[in-house]
C-alpha positions as YAML, in Angstrom:
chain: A
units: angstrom
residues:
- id: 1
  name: UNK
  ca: [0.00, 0.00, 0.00]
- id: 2
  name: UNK
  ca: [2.93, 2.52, 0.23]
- id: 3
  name: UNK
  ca: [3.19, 2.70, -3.56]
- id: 4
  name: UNK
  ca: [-0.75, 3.82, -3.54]
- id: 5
  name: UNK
  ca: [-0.74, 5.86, -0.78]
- id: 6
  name: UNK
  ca: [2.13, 7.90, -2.43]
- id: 7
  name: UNK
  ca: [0.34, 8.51, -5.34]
- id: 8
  name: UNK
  ca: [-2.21, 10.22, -3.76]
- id: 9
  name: UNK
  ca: [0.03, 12.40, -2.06]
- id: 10
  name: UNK
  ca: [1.87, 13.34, -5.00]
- id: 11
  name: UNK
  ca: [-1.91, 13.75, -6.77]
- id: 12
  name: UNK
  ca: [-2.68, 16.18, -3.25]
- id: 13
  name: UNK
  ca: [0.77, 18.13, -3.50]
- id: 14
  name: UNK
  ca: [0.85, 18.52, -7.38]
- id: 15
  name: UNK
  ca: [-2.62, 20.44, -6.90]
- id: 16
  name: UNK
  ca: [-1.66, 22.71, -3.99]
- id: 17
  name: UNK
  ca: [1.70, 23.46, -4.67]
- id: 18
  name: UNK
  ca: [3.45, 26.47, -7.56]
- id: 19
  name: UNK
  ca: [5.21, 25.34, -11.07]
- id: 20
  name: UNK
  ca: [8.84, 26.36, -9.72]
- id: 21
  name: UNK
  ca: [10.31, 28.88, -9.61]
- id: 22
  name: UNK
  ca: [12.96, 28.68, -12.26]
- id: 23
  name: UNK
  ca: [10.79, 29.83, -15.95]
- id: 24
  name: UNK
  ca: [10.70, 27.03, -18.69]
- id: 25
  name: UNK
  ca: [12.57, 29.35, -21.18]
- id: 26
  name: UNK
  ca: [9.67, 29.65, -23.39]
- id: 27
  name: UNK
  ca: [9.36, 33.13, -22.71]
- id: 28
  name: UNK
  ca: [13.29, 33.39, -24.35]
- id: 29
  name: UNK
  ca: [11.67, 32.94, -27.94]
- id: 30
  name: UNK
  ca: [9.66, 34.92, -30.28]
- id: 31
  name: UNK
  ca: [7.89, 33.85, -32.98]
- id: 32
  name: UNK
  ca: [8.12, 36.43, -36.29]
- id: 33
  name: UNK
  ca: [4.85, 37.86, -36.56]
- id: 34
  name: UNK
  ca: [3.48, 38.46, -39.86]
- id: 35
  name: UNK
  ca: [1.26, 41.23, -40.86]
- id: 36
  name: UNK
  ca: [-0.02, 39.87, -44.29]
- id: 37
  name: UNK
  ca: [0.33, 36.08, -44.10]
- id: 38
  name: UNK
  ca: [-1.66, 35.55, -47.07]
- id: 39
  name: UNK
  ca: [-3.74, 32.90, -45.52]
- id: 40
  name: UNK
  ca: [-7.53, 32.56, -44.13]
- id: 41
  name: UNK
  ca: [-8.42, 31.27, -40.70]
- id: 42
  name: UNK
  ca: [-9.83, 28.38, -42.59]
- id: 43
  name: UNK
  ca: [-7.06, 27.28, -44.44]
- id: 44
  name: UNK
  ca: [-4.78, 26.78, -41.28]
- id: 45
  name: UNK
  ca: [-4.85, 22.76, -40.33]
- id: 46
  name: UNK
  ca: [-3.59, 21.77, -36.59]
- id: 47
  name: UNK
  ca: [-3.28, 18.43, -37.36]
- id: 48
  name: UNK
  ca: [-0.66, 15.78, -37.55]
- id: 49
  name: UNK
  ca: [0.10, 12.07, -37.47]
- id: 50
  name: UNK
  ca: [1.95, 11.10, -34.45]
- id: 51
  name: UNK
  ca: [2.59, 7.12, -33.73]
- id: 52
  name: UNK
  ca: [0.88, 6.14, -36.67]
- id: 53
  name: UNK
  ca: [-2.43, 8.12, -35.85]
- id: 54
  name: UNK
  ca: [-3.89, 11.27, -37.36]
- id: 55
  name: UNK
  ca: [-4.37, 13.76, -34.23]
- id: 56
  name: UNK
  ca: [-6.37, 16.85, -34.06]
- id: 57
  name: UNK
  ca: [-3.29, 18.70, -32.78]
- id: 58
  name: UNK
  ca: [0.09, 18.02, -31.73]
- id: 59
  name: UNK
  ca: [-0.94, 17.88, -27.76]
- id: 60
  name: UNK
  ca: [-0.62, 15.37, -25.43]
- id: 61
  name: UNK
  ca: [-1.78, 14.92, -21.78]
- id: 62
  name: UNK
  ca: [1.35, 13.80, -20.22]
- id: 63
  name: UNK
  ca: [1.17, 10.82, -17.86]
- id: 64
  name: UNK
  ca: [-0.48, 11.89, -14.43]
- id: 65
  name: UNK
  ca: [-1.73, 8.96, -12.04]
- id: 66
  name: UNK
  ca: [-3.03, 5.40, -11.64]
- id: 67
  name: UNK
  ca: [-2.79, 2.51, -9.26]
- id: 68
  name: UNK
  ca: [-4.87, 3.33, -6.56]
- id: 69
  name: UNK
  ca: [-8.50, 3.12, -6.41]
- id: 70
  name: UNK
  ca: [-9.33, 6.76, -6.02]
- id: 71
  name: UNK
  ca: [-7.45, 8.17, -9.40]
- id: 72
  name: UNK
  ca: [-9.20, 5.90, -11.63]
- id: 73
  name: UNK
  ca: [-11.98, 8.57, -12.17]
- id: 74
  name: UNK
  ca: [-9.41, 10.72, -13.14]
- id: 75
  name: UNK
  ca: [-8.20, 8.71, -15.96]
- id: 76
  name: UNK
  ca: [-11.57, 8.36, -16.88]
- id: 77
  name: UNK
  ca: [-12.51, 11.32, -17.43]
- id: 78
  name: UNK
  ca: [-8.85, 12.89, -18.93]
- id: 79
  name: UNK
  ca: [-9.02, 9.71, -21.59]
- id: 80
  name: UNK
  ca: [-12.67, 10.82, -22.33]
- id: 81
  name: UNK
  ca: [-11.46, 14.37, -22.90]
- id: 82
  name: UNK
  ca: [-8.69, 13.11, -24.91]
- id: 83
  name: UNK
  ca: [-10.59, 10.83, -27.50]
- id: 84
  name: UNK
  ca: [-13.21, 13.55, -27.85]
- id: 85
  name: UNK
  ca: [-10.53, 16.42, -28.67]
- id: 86
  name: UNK
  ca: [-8.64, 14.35, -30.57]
- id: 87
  name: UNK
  ca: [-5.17, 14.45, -28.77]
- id: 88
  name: UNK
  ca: [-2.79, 11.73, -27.28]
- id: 89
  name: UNK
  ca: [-2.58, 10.73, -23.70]
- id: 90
  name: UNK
  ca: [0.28, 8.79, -21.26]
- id: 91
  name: UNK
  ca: [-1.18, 7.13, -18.05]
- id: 92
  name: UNK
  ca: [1.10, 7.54, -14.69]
- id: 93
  name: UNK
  ca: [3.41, 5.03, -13.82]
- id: 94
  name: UNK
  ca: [1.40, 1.48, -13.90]
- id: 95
  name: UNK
  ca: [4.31, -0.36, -11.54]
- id: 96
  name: UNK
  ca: [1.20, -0.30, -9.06]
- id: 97
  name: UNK
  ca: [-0.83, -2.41, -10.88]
- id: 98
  name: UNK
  ca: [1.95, -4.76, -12.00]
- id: 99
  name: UNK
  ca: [2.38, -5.54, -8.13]
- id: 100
  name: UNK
  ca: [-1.64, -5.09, -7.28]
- id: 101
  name: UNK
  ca: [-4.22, -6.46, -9.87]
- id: 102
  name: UNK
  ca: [-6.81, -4.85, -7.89]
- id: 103
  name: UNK
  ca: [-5.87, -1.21, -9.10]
- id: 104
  name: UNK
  ca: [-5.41, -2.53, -12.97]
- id: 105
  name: UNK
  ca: [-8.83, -0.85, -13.75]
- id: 106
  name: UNK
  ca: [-7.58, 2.81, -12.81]
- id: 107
  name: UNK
  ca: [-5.48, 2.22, -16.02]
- id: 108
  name: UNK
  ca: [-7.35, 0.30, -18.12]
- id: 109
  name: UNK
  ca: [-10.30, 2.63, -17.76]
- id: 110
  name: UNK
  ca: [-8.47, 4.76, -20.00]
- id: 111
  name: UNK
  ca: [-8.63, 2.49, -23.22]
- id: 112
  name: UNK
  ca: [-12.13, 1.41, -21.84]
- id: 113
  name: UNK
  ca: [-13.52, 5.19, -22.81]
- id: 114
  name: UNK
  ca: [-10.96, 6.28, -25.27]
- id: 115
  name: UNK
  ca: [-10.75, 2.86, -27.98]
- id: 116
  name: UNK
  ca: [-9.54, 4.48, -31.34]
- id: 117
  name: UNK
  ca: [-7.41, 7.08, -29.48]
- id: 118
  name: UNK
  ca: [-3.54, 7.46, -29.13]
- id: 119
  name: UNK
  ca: [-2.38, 6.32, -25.53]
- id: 120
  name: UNK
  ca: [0.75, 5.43, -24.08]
- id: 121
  name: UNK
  ca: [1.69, 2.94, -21.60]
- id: 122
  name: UNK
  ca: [4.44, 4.20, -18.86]
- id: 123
  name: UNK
  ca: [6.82, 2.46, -16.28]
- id: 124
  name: UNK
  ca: [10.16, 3.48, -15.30]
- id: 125
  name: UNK
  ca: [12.94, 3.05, -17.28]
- id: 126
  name: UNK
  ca: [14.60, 0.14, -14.77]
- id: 127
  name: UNK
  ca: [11.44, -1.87, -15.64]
- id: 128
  name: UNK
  ca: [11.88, -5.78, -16.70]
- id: 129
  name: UNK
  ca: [10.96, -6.03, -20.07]
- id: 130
  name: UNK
  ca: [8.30, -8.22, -19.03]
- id: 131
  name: UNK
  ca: [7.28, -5.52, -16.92]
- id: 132
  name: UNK
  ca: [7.11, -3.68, -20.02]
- id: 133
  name: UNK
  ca: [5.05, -6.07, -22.23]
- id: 134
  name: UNK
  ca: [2.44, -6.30, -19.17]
- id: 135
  name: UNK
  ca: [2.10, -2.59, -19.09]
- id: 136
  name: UNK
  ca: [1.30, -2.20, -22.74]
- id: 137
  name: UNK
  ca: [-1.00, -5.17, -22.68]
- id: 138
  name: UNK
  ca: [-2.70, -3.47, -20.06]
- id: 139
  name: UNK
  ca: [-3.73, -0.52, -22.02]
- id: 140
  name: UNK
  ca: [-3.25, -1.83, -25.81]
- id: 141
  name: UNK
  ca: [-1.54, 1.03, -25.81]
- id: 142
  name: UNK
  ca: [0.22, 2.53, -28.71]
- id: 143
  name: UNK
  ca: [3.62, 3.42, -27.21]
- id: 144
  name: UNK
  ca: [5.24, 3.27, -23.96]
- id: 145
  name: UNK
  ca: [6.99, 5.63, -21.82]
- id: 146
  name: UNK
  ca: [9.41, 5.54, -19.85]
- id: 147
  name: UNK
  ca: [10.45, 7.75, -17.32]
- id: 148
  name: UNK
  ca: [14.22, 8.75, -15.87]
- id: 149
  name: UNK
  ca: [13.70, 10.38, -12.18]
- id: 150
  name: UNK
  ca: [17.19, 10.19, -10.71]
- id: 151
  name: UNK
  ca: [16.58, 13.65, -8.43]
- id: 152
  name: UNK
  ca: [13.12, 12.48, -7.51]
- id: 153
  name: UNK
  ca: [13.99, 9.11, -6.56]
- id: 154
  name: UNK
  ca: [16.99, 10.48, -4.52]
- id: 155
  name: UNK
  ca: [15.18, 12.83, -2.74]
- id: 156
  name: UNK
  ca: [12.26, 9.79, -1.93]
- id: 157
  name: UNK
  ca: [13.30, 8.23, 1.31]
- id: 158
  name: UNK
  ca: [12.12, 4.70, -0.52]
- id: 159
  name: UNK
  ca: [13.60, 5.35, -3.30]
- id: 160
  name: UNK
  ca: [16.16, 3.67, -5.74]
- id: 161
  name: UNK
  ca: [19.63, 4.42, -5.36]
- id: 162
  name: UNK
  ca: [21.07, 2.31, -8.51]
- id: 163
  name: UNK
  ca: [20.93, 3.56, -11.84]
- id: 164
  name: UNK
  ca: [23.96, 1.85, -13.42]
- id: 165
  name: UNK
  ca: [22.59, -0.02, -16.37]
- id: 166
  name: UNK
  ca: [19.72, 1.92, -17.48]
- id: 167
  name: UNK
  ca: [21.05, 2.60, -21.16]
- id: 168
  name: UNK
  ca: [21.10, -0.99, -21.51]
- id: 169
  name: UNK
  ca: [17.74, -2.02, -20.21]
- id: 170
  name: UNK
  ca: [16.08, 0.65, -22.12]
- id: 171
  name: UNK
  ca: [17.83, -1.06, -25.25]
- id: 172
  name: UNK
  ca: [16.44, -4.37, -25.02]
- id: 173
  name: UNK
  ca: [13.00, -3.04, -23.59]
- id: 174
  name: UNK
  ca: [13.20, -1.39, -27.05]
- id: 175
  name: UNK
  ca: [13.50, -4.91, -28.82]
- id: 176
  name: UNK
  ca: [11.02, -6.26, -27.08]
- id: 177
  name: UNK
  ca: [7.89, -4.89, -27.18]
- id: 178
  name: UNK
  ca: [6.25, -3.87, -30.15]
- id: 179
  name: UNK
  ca: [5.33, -0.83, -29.57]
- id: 180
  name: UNK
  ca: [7.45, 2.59, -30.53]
- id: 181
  name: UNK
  ca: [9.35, 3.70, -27.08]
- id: 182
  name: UNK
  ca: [9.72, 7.30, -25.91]
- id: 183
  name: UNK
  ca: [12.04, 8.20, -22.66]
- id: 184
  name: UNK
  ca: [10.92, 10.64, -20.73]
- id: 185
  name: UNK
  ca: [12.42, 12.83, -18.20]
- id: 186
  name: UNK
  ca: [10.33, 14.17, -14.91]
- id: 187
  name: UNK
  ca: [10.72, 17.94, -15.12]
- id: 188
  name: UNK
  ca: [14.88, 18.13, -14.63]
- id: 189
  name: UNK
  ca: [15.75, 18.09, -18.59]
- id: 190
  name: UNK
  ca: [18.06, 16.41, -20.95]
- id: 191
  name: UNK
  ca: [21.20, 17.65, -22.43]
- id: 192
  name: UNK
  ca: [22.98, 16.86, -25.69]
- id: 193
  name: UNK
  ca: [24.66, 14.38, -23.96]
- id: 194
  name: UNK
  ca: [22.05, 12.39, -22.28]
- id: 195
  name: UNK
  ca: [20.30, 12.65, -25.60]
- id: 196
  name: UNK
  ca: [23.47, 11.45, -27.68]
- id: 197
  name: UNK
  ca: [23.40, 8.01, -25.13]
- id: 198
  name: UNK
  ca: [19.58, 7.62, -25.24]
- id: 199
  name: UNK
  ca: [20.22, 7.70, -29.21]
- id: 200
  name: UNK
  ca: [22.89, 5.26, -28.96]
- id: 201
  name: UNK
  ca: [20.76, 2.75, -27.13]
- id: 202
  name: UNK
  ca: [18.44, 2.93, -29.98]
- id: 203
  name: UNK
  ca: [16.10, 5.34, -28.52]
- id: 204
  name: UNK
  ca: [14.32, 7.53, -31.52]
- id: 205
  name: UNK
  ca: [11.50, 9.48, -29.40]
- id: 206
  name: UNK
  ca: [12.34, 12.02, -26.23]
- id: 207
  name: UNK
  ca: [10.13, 13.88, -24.48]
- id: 208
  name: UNK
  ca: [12.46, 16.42, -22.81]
- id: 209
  name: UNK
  ca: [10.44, 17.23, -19.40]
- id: 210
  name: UNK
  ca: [12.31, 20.03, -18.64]
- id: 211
  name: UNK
  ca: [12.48, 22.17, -15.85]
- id: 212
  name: UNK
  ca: [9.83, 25.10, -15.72]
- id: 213
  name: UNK
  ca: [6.65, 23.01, -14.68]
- id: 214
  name: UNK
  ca: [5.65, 20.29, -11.68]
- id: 215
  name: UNK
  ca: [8.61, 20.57, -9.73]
- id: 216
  name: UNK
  ca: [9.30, 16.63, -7.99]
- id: 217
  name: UNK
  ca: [11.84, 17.81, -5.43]
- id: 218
  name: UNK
  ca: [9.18, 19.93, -4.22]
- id: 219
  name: UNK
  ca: [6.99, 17.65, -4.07]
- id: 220
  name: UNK
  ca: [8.58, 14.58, -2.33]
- id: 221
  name: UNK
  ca: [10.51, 17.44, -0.01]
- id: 222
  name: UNK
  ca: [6.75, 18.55, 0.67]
- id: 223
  name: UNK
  ca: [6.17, 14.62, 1.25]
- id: 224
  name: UNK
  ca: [8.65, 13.99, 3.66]
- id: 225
  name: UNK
  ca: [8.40, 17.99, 6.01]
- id: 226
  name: UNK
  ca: [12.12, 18.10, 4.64]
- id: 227
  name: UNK
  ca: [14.18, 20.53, 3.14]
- id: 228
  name: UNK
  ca: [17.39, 20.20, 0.56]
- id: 229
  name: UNK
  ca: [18.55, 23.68, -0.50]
- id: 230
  name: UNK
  ca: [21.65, 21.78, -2.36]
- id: 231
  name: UNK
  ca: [18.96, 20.80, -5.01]
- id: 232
  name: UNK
  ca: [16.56, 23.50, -5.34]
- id: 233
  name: UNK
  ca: [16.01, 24.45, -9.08]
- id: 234
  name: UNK
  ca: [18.20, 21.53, -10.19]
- id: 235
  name: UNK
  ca: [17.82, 20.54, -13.74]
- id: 236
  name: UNK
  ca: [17.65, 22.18, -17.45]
- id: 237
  name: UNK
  ca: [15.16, 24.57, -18.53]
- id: 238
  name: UNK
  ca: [12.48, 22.94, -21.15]
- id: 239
  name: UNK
  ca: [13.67, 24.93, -24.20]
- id: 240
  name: UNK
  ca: [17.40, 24.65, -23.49]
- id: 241
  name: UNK
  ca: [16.73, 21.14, -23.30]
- id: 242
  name: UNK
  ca: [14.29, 20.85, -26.75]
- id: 243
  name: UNK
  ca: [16.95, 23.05, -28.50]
- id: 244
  name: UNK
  ca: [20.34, 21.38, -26.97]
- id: 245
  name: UNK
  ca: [18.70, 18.54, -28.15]
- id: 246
  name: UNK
  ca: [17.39, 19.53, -31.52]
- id: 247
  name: UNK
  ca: [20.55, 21.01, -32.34]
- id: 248
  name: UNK
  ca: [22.24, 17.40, -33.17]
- id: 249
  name: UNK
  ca: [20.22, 16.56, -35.99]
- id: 250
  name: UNK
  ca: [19.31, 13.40, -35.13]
- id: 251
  name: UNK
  ca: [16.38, 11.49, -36.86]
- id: 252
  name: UNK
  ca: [14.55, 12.05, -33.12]
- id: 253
  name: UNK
  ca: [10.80, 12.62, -32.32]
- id: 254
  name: UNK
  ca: [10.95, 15.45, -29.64]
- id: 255
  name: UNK
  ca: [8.16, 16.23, -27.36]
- id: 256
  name: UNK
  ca: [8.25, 19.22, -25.45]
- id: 257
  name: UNK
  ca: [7.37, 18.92, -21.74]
- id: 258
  name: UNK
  ca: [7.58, 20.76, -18.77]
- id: 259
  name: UNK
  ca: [5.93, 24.06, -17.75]
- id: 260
  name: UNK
  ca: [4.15, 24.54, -21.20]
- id: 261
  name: UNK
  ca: [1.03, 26.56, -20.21]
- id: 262
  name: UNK
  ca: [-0.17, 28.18, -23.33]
- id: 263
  name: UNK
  ca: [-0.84, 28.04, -26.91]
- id: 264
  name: UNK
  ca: [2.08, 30.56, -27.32]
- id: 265
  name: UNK
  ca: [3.90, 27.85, -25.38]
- id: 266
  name: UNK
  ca: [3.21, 25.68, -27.92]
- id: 267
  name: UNK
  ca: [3.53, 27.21, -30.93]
- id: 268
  name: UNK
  ca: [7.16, 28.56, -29.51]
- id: 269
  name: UNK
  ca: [7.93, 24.41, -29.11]
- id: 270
  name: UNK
  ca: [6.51, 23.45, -32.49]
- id: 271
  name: UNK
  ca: [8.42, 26.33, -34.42]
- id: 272
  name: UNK
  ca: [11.48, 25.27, -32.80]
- id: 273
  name: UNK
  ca: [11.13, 21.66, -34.20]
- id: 274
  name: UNK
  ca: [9.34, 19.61, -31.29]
- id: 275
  name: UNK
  ca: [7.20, 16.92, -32.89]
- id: 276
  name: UNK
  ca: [4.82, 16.96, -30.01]
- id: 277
  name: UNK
  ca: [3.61, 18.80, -26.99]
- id: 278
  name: UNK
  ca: [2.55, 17.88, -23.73]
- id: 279
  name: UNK
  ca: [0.95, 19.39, -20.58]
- id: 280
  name: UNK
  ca: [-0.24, 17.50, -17.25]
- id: 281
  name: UNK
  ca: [-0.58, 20.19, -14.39]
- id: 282
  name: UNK
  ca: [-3.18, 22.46, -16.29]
- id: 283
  name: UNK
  ca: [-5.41, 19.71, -17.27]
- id: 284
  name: UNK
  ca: [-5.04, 17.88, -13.65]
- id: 285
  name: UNK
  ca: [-6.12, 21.31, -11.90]
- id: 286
  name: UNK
  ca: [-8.71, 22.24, -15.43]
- id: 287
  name: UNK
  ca: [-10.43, 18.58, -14.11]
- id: 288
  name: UNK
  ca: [-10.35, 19.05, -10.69]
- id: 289
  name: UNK
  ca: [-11.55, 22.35, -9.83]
- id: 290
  name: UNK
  ca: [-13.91, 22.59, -12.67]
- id: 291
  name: UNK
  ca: [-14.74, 19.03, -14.08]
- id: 292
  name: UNK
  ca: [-14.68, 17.62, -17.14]
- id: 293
  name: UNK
  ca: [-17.20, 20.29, -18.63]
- id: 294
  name: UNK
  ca: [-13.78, 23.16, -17.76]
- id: 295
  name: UNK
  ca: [-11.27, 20.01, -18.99]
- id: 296
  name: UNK
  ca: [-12.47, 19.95, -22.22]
- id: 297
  name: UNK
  ca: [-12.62, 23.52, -22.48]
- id: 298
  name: UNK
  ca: [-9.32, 24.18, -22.03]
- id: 299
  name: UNK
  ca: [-7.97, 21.68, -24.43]
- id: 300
  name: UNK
  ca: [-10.07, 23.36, -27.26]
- id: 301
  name: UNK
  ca: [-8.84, 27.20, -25.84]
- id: 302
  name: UNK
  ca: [-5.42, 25.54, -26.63]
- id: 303
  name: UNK
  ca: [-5.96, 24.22, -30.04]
- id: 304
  name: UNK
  ca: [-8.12, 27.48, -31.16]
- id: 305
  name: UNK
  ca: [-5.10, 29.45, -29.68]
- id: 306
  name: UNK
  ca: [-2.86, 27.27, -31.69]
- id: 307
  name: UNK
  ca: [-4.33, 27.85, -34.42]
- id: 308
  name: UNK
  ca: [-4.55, 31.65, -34.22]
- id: 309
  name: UNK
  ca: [-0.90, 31.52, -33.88]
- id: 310
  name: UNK
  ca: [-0.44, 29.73, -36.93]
- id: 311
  name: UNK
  ca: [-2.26, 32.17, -38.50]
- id: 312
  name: UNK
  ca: [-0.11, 34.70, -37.15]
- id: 313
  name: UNK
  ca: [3.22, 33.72, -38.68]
- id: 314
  name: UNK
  ca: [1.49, 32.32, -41.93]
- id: 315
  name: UNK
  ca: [1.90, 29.16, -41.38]
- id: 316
  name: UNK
  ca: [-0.96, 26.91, -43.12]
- id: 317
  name: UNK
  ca: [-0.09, 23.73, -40.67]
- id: 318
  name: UNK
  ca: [2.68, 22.33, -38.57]
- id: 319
  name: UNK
  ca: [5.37, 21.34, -40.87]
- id: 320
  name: UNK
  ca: [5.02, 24.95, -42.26]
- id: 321
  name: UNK
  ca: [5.40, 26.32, -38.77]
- id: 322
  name: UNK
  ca: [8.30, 23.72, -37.83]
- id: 323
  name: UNK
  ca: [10.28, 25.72, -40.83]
- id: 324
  name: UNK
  ca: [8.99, 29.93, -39.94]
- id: 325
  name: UNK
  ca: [11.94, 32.19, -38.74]
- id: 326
  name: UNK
  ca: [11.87, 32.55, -34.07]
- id: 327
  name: UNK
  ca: [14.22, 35.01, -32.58]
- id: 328
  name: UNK
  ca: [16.03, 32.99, -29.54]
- id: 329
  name: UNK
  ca: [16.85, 35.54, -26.38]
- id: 330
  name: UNK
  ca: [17.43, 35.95, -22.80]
- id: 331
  name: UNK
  ca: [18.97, 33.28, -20.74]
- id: 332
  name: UNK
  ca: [18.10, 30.27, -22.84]
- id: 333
  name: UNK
  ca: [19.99, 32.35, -25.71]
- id: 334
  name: UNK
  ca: [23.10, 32.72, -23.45]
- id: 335
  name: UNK
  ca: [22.98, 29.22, -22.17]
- id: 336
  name: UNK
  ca: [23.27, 28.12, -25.96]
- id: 337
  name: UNK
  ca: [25.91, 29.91, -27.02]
- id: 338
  name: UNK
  ca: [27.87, 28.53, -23.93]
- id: 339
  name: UNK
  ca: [26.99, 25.25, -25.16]
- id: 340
  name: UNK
  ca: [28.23, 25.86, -28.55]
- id: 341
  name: UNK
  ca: [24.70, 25.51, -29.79]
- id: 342
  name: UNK
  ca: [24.07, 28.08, -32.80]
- id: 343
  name: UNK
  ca: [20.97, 29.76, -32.60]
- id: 344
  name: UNK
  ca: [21.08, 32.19, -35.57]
- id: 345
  name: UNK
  ca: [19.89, 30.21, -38.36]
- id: 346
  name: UNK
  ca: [16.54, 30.27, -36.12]
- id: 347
  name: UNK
  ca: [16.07, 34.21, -37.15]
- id: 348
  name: UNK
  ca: [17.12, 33.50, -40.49]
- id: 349
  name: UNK
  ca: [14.89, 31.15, -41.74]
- id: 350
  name: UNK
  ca: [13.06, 32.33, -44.90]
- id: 351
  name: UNK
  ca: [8.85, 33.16, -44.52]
- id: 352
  name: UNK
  ca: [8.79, 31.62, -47.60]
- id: 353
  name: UNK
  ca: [10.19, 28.23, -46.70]
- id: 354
  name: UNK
  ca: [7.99, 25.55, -46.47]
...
């Protein structure tokens, strides 16, 4: 039962507690705005395949909770939302329900309400790979996550303290299921170098979860009525860590995670080159505090804003954004540089390239 009864408490503390304190970056880049972009509100198409499957827009809700008895209406209802937007989903880790059958149903709910929709299995990435297989099963799910948590798992008094090995197992997890795989970090970031081994190991989707949103050391530090100064803000902004990784040209699916809170948000992600774009905190609170009625509200307010933007820099759908000129200042500017990352090309991208 300790497993379940920390998933409530991280469901509790995620709701009553501040993104951090450190920004996600996003606020660094700027988007050219066009005055005549030649194109009608019509004509702009938020689409995109993803995974095989044609999605209204390029959101996600990021993985949230599972695996005890009182999140399953949660799932419910943020699958539900999902299928009837049209946008992808992750469950929270399902370890819970690979030690407890009885909790099984707070993740298979998910594929219960949502049948043609894109979901995604998730499990850390120390998982057996029959761990793995099990969790996919669970959900037929269409791709599997899994997560890297080294500063939350530190911080956890229960947590795991070995790590050594976890390029490997995420190599043969990757040969045996079936499904496409996607790493994903917690809200601390990935650098060129962490994505340079993941790539190595065979891993061709990242979801960055950078720092900016949900902070975990908060959280468990909130857990525990402890304190760690040594780690607070630890990690890599979410655009640093989209554009660090971006910048290596590797044939890699990026999804952008990690304090994301607005259309503008997104469209600044999806200009820079991020495949996808996810969000957990603002649809958690959306469902909570307002239902599913104010859930589903807010995912449309995103799209529609999405697709004002696109109208903004003339670009008629996502590839066509992907390619439109941003302007990359401020810290996250500065931080690339030092990193040897260029960022000019970024301004100097043609309108007119498509």
């Amino acid at each position: 039962m300790g497993r379940q009864k920390r998933k409530l408490e991280h469901l509790k503390l995620a709701l009553e507690l501040s993104d951090g304190v450190y920004p996600s970056g996003f606020s660094d880049i700027f988007p050219v705005h066009m005055s005549a972009p030649e194109l009608n509100y019509s004509d702009v198409d938020t689409s995109c395949l993803y995974m095989g499957k044609r999605l209204a827009a390029p959101l996600m809700i990021n993985a949230i909770t599972g695996g005890h008895p009182e999140t399953a209406w949660i799932n419910r209802e943020l699958a539900a939302a999902a299928g009837q937007a049209g946008i992808a989903m992750a469950v929270g880790s399902q370890k819970a329900a690979l030690n407890d059958y009885s909790v099984r149903e707070t993740f298979s709910v998910a594929r219960e309400v949502n049948s043609d929709g894109l979901l995604l299995a998730n499990l850390g990435a120390c998982c057996t790979p029959g761990e793995a297989l099990s969790a996919v099963e669970m959900i037929a799910a269409d791709g599997l996550q899994l997560h890297l948590n080294v500063p939350q798992e530190i911080i956890m008094p229960e947590g795991d303290r070995n790590f050594k090995g976890v390029l490997a197992n995420i190599s043969t997890i990757i040969n045996t299921v079936s499904v496409p795989v996607i790493v994903k970090e917690v809200g601390f970031g990935m650098s060129r170098e962490t994505v340079l081994a993941l790539h190595a190991a065979g891993v061709r989707n990242i979801d960055v979860g950078g720092r900016g949103g949900t902070d975990f050391v908060a959280i468990e530090l909130s857990r525990t009525n402890k304190k760690c100064f040594d780690m607070e803000g630890w990690g890599i902004p979410t655009a640093v860590s989209l554009l660090e990784g971006l910048s290596l040209g590797l044939e890699i699916d990026f999804v952008a995670s990690g304090g994301l809170r607005s259309s503008l948000d997104m469209a600044r992600a999806l200009a820079a080159g991020a495949a996808m774009t996810a969000m957990a905190g603002p649809f958690l609170k959306s469902l909570v505090e307002g239902g599913a009625g104010e859930l589903e509200k807010s995912i449309r307010y995103l799209i529609q804003g999405l697709r004002k933007i696109m109208l903004l820099t003339g670009s008629a759908n996502i590839r066509e954004l992907s390619r439109k000129p941003i302007v990359i200042t401020g810290p996250t500017a500065e931080w690339l540089e030092r990193r040897g990352v260029s960022i000019n090309s970024y301004a100097r991208r043609s309108h007119t390239e498509v």
